[in-house]
XYZ file of C-alpha atoms in Angstrom:
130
model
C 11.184 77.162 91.255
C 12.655 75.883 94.232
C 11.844 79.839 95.841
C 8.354 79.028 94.809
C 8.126 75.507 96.855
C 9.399 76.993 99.478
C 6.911 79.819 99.731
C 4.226 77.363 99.188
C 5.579 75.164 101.775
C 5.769 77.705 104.473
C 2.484 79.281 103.585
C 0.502 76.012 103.813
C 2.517 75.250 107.731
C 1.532 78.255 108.577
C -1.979 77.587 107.431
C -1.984 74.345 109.176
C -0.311 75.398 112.722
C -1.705 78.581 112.956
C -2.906 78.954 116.984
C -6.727 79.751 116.852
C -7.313 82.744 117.981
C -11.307 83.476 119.793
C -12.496 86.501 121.760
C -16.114 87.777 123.120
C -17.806 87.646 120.097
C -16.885 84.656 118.771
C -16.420 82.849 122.004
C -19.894 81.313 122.435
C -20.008 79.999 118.829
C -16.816 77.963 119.611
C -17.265 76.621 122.600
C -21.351 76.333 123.009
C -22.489 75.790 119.270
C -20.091 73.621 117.845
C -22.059 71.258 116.091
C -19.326 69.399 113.812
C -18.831 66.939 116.194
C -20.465 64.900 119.624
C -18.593 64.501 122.461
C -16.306 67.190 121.636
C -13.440 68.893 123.734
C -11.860 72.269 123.555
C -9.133 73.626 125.209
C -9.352 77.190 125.951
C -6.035 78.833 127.026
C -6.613 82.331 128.643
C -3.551 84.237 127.508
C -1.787 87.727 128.187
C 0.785 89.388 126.298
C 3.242 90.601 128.767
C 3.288 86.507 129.678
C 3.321 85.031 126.173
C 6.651 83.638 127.395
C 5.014 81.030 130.073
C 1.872 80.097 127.598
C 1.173 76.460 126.892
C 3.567 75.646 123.850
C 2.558 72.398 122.538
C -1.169 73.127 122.110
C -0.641 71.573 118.198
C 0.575 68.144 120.185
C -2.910 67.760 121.661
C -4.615 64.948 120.066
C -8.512 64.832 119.734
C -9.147 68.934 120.752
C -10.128 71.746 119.489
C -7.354 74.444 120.814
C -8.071 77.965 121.098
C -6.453 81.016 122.919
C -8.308 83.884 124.295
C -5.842 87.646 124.541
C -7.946 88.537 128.080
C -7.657 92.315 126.810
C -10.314 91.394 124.068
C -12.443 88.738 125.832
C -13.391 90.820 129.715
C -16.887 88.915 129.581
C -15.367 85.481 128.969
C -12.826 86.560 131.689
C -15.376 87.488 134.032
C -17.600 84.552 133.434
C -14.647 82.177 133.851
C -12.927 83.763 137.105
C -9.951 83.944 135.422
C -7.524 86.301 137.897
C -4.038 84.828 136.326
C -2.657 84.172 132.804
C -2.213 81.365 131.345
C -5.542 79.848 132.932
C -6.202 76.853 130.794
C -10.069 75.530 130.837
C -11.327 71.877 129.361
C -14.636 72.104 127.849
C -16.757 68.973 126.774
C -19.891 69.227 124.844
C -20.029 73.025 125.920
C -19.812 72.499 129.831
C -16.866 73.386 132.157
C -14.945 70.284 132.789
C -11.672 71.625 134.349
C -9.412 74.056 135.409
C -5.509 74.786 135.502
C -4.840 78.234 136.654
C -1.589 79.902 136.949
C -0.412 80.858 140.514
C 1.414 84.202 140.953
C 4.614 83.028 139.403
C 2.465 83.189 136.161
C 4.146 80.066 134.920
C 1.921 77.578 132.931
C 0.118 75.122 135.291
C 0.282 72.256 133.299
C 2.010 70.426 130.929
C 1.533 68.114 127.820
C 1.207 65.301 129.862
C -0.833 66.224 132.154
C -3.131 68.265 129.842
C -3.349 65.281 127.632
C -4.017 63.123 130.316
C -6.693 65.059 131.964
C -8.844 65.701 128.400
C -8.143 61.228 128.101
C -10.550 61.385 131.469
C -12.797 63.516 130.528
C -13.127 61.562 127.302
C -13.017 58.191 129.418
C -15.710 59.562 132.180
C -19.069 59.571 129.366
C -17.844 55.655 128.636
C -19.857 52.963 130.472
């Protein structure tokens, strides 16, 4: 029994935490048509393999985003569209339109944090409010 809870337990964290995962042909339909909600952000984190190491970590402490990663090697046209040169490039979207930008330099380290992440999609948020 107590095998069983703990099966259940990690099945449903991993259920729950799982990173969101979005590529060319699903890309549009997350970002453009996402018709659950008004005034909604998403985080799009542009992400490469042979980096994983310096991707943005606490994308499940963002709070009131949708979070999604994109593996460049199966999303070229998003790439292309986005100018993204470096990985991680992370990219704020609200309502479907570019907000901002944090692109990695050639040390390939993320260019943000929590904080500042968090702090940046709080403006965006803020910036529709009159």
């Amino acid at each position: 029994m107590k095998n069983l809870l703990t099966l259940l337990l990690l099945f449903f964290s991993v259920q729950v935490f799982s990173q969101q995962w979005i590529d060319d042909s699903n890309f549009d339909d997350k970002i453009y048509k996402n018709e659950q909600c008004i005034d909604c952000i998403v985080v799009v984190e542009f992400w490469v393999d042979f980096n994983k190491e310096n991707a943005f970590k606490e994308w499940n402490q963002l709070k009131g985003v949708k979070y999604f990663r994109v593996d460049i090697e199966k999303a070229p046209n998003a790439k292309k569209e986005y100018r993204v040169r470096m990985a991680p490039t992370i990219i704020i979207f609200k309502d479907g339109i570019k907000e901002d930008m944090f692109k990695a330099d050639l040390s390939l380290e993320c260019p943000t944090d929590l904080d500042e992440l968090q702090e940046t999609i709080e403006e965006i948020k803020n910036a529709s409010k009159f």
